[in-house]
Every structure is written in structure tokens, then in C-alpha cells.
PDB file of C-alpha atoms in Angstrom:
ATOM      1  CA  UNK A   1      51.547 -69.250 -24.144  1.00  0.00           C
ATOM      2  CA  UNK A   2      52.370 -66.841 -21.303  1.00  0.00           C
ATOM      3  CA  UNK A   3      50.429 -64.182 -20.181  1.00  0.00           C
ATOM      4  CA  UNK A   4      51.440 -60.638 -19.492  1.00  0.00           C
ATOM      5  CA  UNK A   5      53.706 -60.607 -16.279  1.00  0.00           C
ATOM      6  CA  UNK A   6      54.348 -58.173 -13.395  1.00  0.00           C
ATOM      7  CA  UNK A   7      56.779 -58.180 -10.391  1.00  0.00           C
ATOM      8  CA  UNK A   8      56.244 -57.464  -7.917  1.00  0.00           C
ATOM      9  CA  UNK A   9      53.177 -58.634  -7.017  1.00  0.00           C
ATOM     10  CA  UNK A  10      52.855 -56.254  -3.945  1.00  0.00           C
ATOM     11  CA  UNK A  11      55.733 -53.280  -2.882  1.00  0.00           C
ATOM     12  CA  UNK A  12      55.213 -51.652   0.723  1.00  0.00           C
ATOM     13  CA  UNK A  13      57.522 -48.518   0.524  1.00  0.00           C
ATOM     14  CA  UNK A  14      58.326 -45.423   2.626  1.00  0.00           C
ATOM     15  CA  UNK A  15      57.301 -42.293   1.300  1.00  0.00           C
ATOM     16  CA  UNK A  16      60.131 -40.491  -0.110  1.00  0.00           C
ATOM     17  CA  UNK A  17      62.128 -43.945  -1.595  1.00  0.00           C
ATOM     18  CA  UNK A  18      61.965 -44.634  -4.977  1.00  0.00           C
ATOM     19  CA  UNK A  19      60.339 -47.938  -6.880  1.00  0.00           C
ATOM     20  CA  UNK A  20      60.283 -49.749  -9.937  1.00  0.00           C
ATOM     21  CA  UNK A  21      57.674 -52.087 -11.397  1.00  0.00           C
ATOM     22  CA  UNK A  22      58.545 -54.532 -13.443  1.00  0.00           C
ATOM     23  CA  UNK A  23      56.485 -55.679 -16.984  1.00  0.00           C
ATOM     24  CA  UNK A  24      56.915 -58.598 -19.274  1.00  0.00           C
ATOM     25  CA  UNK A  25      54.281 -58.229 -22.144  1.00  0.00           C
ATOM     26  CA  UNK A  26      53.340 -61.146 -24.366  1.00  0.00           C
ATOM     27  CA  UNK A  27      55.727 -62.255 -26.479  1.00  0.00           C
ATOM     28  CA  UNK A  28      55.205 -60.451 -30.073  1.00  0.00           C
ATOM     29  CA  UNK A  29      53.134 -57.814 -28.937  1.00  0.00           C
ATOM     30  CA  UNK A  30      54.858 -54.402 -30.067  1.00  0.00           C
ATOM     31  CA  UNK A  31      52.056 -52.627 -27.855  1.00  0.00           C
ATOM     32  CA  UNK A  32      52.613 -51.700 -23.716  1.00  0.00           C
ATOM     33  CA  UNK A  33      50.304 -49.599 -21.475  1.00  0.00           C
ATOM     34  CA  UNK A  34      50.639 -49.154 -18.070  1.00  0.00           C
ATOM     35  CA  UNK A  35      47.930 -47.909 -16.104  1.00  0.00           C
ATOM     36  CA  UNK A  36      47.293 -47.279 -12.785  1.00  0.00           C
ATOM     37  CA  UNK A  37      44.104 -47.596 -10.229  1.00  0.00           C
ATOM     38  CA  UNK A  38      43.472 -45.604  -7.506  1.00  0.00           C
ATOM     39  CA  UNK A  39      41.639 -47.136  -4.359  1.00  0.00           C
ATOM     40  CA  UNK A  40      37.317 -46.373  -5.693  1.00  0.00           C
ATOM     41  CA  UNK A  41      38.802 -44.925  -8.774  1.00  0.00           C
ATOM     42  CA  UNK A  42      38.531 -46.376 -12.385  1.00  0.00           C
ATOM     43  CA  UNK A  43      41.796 -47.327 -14.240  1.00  0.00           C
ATOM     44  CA  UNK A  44      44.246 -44.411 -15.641  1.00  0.00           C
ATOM     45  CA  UNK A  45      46.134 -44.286 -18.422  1.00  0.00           C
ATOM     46  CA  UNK A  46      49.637 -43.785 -17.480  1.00  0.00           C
ATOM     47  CA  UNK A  47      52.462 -44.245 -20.756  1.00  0.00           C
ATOM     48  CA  UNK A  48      51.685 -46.262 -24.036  1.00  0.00           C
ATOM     49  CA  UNK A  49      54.791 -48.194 -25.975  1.00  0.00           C
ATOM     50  CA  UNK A  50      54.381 -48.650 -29.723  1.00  0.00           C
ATOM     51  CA  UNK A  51      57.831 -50.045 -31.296  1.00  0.00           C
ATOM     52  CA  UNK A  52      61.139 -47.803 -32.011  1.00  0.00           C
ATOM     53  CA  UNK A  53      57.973 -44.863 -31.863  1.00  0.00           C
ATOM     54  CA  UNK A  54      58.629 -41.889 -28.890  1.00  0.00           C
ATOM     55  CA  UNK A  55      56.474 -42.836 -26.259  1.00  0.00           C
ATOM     56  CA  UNK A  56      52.964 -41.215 -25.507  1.00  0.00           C
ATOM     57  CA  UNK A  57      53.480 -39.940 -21.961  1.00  0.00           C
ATOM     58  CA  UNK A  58      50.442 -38.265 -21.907  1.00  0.00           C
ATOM     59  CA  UNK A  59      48.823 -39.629 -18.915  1.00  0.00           C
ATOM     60  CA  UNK A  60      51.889 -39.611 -16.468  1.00  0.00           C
ATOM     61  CA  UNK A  61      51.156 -37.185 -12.927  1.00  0.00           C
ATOM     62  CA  UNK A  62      54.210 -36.027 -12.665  1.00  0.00           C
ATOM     63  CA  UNK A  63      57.986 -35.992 -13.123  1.00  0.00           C
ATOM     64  CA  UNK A  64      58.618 -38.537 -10.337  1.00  0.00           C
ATOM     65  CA  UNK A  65      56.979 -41.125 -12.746  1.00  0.00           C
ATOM     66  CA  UNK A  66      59.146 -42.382 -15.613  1.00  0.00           C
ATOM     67  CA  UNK A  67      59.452 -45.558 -17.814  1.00  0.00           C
ATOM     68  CA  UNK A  68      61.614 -47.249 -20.594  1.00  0.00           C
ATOM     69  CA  UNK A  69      61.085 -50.422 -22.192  1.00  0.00           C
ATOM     70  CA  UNK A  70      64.332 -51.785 -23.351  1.00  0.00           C
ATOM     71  CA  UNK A  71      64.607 -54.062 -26.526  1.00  0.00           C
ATOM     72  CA  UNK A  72      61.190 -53.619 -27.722  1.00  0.00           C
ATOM     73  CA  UNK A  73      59.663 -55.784 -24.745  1.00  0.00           C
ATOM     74  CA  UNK A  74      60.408 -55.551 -20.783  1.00  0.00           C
ATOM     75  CA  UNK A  75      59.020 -52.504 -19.213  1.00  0.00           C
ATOM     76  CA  UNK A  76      60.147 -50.911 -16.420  1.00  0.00           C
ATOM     77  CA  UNK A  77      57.988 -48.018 -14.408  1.00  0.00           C
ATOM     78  CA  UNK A  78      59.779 -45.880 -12.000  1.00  0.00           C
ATOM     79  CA  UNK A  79      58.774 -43.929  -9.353  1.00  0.00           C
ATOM     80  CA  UNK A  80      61.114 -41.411  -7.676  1.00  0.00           C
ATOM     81  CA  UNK A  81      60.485 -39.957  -4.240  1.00  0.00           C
ATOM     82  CA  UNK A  82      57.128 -41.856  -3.713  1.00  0.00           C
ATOM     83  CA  UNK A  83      54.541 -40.068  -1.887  1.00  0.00           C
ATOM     84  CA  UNK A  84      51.019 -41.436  -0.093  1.00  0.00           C
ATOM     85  CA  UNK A  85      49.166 -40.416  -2.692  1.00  0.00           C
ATOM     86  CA  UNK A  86      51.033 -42.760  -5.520  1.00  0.00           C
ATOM     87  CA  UNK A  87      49.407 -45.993  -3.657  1.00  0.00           C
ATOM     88  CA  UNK A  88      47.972 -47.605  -5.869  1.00  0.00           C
ATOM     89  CA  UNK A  89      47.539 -51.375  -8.290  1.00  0.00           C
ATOM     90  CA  UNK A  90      49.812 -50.455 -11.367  1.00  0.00           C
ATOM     91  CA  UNK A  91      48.518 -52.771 -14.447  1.00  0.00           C
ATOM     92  CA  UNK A  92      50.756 -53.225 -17.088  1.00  0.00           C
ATOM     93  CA  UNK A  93      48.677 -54.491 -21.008  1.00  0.00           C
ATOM     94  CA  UNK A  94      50.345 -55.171 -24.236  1.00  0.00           C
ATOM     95  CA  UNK A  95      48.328 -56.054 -27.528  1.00  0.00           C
ATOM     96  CA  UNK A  96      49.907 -56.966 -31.195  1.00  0.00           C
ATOM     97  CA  UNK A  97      50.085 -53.615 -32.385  1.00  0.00           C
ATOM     98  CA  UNK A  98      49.039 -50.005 -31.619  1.00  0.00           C
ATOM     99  CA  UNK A  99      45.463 -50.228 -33.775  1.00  0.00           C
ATOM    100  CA  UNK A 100      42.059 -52.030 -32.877  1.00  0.00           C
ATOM    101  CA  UNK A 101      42.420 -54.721 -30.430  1.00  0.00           C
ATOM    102  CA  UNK A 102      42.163 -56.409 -27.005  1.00  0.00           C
ATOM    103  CA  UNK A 103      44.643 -55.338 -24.484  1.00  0.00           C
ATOM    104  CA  UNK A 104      45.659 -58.138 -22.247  1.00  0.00           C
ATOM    105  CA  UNK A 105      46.477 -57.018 -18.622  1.00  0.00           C
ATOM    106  CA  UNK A 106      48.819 -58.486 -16.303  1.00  0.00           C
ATOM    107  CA  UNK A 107      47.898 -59.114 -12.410  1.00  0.00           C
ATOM    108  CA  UNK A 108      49.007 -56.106 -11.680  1.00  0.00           C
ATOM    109  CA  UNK A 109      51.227 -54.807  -8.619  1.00  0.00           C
ATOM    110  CA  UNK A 110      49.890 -53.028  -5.286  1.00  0.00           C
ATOM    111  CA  UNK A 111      52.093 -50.564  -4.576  1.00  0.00           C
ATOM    112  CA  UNK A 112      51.708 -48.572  -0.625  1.00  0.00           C
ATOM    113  CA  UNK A 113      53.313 -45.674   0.332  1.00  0.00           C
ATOM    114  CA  UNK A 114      53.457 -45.859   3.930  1.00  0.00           C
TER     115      UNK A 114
ATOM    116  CA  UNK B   1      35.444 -35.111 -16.382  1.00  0.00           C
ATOM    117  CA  UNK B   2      34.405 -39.121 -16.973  1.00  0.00           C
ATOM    118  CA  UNK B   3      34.155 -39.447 -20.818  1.00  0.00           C
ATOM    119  CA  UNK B   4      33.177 -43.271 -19.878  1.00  0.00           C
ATOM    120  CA  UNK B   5      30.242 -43.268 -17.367  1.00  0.00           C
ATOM    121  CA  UNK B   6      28.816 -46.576 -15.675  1.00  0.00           C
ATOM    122  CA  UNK B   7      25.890 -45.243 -13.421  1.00  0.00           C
ATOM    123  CA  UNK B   8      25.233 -48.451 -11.504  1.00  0.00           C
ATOM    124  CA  UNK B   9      28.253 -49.307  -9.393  1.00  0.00           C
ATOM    125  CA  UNK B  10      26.756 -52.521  -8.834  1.00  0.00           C
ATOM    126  CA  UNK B  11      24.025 -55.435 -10.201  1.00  0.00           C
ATOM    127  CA  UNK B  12      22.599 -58.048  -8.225  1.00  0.00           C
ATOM    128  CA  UNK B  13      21.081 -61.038  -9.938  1.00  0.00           C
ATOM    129  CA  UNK B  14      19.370 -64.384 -10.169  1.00  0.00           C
ATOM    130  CA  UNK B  15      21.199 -67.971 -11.483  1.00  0.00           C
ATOM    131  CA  UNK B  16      19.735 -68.109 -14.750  1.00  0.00           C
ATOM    132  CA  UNK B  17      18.371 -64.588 -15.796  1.00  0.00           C
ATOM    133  CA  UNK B  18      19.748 -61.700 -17.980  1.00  0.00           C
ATOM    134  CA  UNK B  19      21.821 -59.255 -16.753  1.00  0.00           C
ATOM    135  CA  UNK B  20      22.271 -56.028 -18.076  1.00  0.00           C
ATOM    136  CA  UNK B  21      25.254 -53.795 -17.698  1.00  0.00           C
ATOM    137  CA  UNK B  22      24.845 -50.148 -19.089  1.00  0.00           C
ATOM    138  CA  UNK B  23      27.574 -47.785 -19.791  1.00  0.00           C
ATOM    139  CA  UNK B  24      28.061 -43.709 -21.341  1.00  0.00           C
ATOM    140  CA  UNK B  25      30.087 -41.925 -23.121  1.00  0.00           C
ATOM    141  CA  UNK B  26      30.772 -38.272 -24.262  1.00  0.00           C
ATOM    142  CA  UNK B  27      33.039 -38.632 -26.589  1.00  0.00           C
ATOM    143  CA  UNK B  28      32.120 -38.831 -30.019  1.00  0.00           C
ATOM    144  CA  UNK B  29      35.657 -39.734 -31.300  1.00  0.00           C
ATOM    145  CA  UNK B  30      35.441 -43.196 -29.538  1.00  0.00           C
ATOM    146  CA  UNK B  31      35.378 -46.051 -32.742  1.00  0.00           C
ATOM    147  CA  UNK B  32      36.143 -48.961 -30.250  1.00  0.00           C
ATOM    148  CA  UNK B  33      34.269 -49.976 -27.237  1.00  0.00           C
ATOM    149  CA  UNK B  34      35.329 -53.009 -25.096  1.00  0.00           C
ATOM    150  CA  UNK B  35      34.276 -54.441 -21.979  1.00  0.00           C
ATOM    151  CA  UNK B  36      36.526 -56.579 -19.554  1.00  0.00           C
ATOM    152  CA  UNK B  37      35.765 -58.575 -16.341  1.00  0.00           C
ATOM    153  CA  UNK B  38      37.988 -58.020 -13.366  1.00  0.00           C
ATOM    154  CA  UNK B  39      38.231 -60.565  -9.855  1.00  0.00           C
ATOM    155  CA  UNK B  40      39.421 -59.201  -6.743  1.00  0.00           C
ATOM    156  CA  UNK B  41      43.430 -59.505  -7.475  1.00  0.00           C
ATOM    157  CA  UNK B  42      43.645 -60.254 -11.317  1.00  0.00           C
ATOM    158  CA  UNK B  43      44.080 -58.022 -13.822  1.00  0.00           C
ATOM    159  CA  UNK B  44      41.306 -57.194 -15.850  1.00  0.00           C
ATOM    160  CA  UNK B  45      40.011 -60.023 -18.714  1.00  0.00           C
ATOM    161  CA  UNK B  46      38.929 -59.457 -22.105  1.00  0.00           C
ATOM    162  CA  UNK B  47      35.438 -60.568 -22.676  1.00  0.00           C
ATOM    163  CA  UNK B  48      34.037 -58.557 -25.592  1.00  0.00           C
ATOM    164  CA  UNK B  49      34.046 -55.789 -27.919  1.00  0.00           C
ATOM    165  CA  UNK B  50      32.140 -54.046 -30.690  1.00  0.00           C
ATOM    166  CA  UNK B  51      33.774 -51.255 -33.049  1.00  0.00           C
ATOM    167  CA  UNK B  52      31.754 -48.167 -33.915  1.00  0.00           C
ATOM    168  CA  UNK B  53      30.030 -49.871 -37.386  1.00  0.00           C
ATOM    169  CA  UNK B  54      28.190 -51.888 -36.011  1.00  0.00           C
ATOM    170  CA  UNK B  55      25.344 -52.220 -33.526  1.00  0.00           C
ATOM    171  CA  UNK B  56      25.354 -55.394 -32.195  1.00  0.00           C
ATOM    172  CA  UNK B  57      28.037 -58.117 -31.292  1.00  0.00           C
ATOM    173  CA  UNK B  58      27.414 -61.538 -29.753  1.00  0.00           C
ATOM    174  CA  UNK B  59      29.667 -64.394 -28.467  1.00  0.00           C
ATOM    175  CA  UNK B  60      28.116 -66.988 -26.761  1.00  0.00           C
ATOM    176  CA  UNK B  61      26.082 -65.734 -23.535  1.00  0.00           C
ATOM    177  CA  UNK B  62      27.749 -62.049 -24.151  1.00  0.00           C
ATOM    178  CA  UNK B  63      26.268 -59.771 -26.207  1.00  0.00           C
ATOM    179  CA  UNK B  64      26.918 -56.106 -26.500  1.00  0.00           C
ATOM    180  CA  UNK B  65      24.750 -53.381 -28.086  1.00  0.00           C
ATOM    181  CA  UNK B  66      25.685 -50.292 -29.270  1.00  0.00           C
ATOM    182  CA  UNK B  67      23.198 -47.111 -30.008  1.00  0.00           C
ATOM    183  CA  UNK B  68      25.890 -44.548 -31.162  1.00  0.00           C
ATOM    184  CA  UNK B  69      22.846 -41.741 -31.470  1.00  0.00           C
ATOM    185  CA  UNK B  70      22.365 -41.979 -27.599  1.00  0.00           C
ATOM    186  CA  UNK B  71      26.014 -42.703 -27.117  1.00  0.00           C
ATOM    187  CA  UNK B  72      25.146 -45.733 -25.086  1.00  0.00           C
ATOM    188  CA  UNK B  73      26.267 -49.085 -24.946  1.00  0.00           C
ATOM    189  CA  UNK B  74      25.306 -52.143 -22.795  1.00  0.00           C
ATOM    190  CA  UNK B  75      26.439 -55.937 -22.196  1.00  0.00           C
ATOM    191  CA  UNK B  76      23.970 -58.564 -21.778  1.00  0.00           C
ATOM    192  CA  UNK B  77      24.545 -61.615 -20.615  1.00  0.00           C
ATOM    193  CA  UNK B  78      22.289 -64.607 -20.534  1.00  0.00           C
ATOM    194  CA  UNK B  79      21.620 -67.184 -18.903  1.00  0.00           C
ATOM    195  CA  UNK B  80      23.301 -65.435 -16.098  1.00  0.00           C
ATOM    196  CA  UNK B  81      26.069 -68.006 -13.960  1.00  0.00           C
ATOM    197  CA  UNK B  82      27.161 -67.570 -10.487  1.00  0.00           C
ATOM    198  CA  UNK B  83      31.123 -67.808 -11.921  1.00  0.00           C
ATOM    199  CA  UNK B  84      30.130 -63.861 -13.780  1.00  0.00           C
ATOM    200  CA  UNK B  85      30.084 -62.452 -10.442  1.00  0.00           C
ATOM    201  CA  UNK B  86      33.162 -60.121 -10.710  1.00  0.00           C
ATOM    202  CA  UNK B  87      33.509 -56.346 -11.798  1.00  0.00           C
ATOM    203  CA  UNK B  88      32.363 -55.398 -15.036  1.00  0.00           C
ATOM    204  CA  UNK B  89      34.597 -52.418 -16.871  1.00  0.00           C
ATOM    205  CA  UNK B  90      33.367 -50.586 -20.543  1.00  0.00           C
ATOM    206  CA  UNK B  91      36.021 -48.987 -21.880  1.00  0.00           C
ATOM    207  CA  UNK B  92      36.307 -47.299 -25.198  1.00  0.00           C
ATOM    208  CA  UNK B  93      39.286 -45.945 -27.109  1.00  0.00           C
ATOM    209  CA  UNK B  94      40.065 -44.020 -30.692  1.00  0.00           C
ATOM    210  CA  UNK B  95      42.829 -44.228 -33.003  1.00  0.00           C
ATOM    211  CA  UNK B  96      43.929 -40.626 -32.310  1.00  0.00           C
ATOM    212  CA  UNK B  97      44.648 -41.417 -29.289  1.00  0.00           C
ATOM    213  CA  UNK B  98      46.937 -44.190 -29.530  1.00  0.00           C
ATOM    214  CA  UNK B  99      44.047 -46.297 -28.618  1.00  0.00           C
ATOM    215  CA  UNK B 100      44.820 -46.156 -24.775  1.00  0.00           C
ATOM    216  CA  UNK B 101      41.834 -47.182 -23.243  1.00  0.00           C
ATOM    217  CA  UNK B 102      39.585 -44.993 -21.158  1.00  0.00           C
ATOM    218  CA  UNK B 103      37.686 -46.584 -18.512  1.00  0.00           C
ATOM    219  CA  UNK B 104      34.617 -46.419 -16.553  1.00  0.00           C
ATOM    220  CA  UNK B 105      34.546 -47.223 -12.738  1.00  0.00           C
ATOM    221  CA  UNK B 106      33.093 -50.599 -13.002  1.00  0.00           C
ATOM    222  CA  UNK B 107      29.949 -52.509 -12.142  1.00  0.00           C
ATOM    223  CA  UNK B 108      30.324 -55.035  -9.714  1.00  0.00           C
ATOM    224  CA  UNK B 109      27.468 -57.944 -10.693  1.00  0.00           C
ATOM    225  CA  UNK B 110      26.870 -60.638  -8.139  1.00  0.00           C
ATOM    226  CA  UNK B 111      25.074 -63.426  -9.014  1.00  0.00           C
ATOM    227  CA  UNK B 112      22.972 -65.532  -6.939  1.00  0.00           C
ATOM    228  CA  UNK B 113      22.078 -69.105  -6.648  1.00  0.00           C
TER     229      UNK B 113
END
């Protein structure tokens, strides 16, 4: 079946516009990350999706960065007033549930802030 | 502060031989470890995982060990292909923390011919 999906694949912006990033998990999977990676950084947590539950927001950097999944499965991260230092590949996962279990990743969009 | 430490940000190789990827943690709550493979422009792959009971899980040329006392774990693979060559990520997560996954900064292994 299909694999996790992102669009788009790359987004050149001005600093100061605002973005959204697009994610469409596997079909089924209640579960949706995003994370983000940083150029010679490792991969940060950013929001985590489980069902009808409030989302964990816990790793989001600031106010600018928001996101919604509508109907239990397309995911949309938004980033308001984007500045140099948001640059970065945004990965989206989703697994079956919230417990034990691979994550599958999407190929992930390159966002610059120019 | 990295709770998920891989001290060698890269491996070089031979066709054929083992190759050992280490990774270290500090946090004690981690009950799921996982390791993924990455190519320049893909999102990270799935290759294995082992949860916190046991010490040992195999699948095919990937094995992974885990020695909770030293809060290590590492990924062997064997015999070693050119096609492995990509970056290697541990990660580790816990159920109180809606499992998101908290990574190390990668190992990038090259293998040689």
C-alpha cells in the first residue's frame, strides 16, 4: 500500500511569509508525528496526533508553529511569519496506534527561509 | 542535553565484514529502542528494534544488543553490503511520553568494495 506522503517536496520562502506542509499518513494509522531536522542536527520532535485525543505539543519552538489534522488523517503544519532559523527538512511519521511500534516516515519536505 | 548519544558520526568499512554501530542513553525511562537507516533525501527507514526485556534481537544480517546496566545499545550488521552505506539513527522512546521518538545524530557507515 502507500507510504506516508508529504508535499511539498521542497518550499523556498521569504522570511516573514507564512507556510504550510502538507502530511498524508498511512491509511489506518491513528498515530502522526512531525518532526523536524536542523542542518548537522539530529531529528526533533515537533507535535504527536493520537485519535479524537488533545494533541501533545510539547516539542513545538514557538507560537508561529501550529498544526491540525482534520478527520483523523491529513496533517497540516503551519508556519506563520517564517524566519532563517525555521530552515529546515520537516518529516512527517504515523504508526497504528500511540503504543510500541515502528514509525514510518515520509520523504520529508526542505523548507528555506531565504 | 542529548538523552540519545551516538559518539561516532561516522563508520567506514569493508564488503563483507561486521559493522558495529554504538549508541547512549541517559534516560532510564526509555522501554523501546529502535534504529532506522536514512539516504540522502528519503525519510528515515525502519530497520530494527528491541524493547527494554530483552537483550538481544536479530533479523537477518541486523542484530541489535541491548546492555540496559551500561545503558548501551549497538547494531551489528554482518556480512556488511555496499547497499548499507547510508546514515544510521538509534532512537529510543517511553510510553510516558507518548512514545515520540528521541533521536541521536546519526552515524553515517560507508561501505567499501
Amino acid at each position: 500500500g502507500a507510504g506516508v506522503s508529504q508535499s511539498p517536496s521542497n518550499k523556498v520562502t521569504e522570511k516573514g511569509k507564512d507556510v504550510e506542509l502538507r502530511c498524508d499518513p498511512i491509511s489506518g494509522h491513528t498515530a502522526l508525528y512531525w518532526y523536524r531536522q536542523s542542518l548537522g542536527q539530529g531529528l526533533e520532535f515537533l507535535i504527536y496526533f493520537q485519535g479524537n485525543s488533545a494533541p501533545d505539543k510539547s516539542g513545538l519552538p514557538s507560537d508561529r508553529f501550529s498544526a491540525e489534522r482534520t478527520g483523523g488523517s491529513v496533517s497540516t503544519l503551519t508556519i506563520q511569519r517564517t524566519q532563517q532559523e525555521d530552515s529546515a527538512v520537516y518529516l512527517c511519521a504515523s504508526s497504528r496506534a500511540g503504543g510500541v511500534g515502528e514509525q514510518y516516515f515520509g520523504p520529508g519536505t526542505r523548507l528555506t527561509v531565504t | 542535553d542529548q538523552q540519545v548519544k551516538q559518539n561516532s558520526p561516522s563508520l567506514s568499512v569493508q564488503e563483507g565484514r561486521i559493522s558495529i554501530l554504538n549508541c547512549d542513553y541517559t534516560n532510564s525511562m526509555f522501554d523501546y529502542f529502535l534504529w532506522y537507516k536514512k539516504y540522502p533525501a528519503e525519510g528515515p527507514t525502519f530497520l530494527i528494534s528491541i524493547s527494554s526485556i530483552k537483550d538481544k534481537n536479530e533479523d537477518g544480517r541486523f542484530t541489535v544488543f541491548l546492555n540496559k546496566s551500561a545503558k548501551h545499545l549497538s547494531l551489528h550488521i554482518v556480512p556488511s553490503q555496499p547497499g548499507d552505506s547510508a546514515v544510521y539513527f538509534c532512537a529510543a522512546s517511553f510510553a510516558g511520553n507518548n512514545r515520540k521518538l528521541i533521536w541521536g545524530l546519526g552515524t553515517s557507515l560507508a561501505v567499501n568494495p
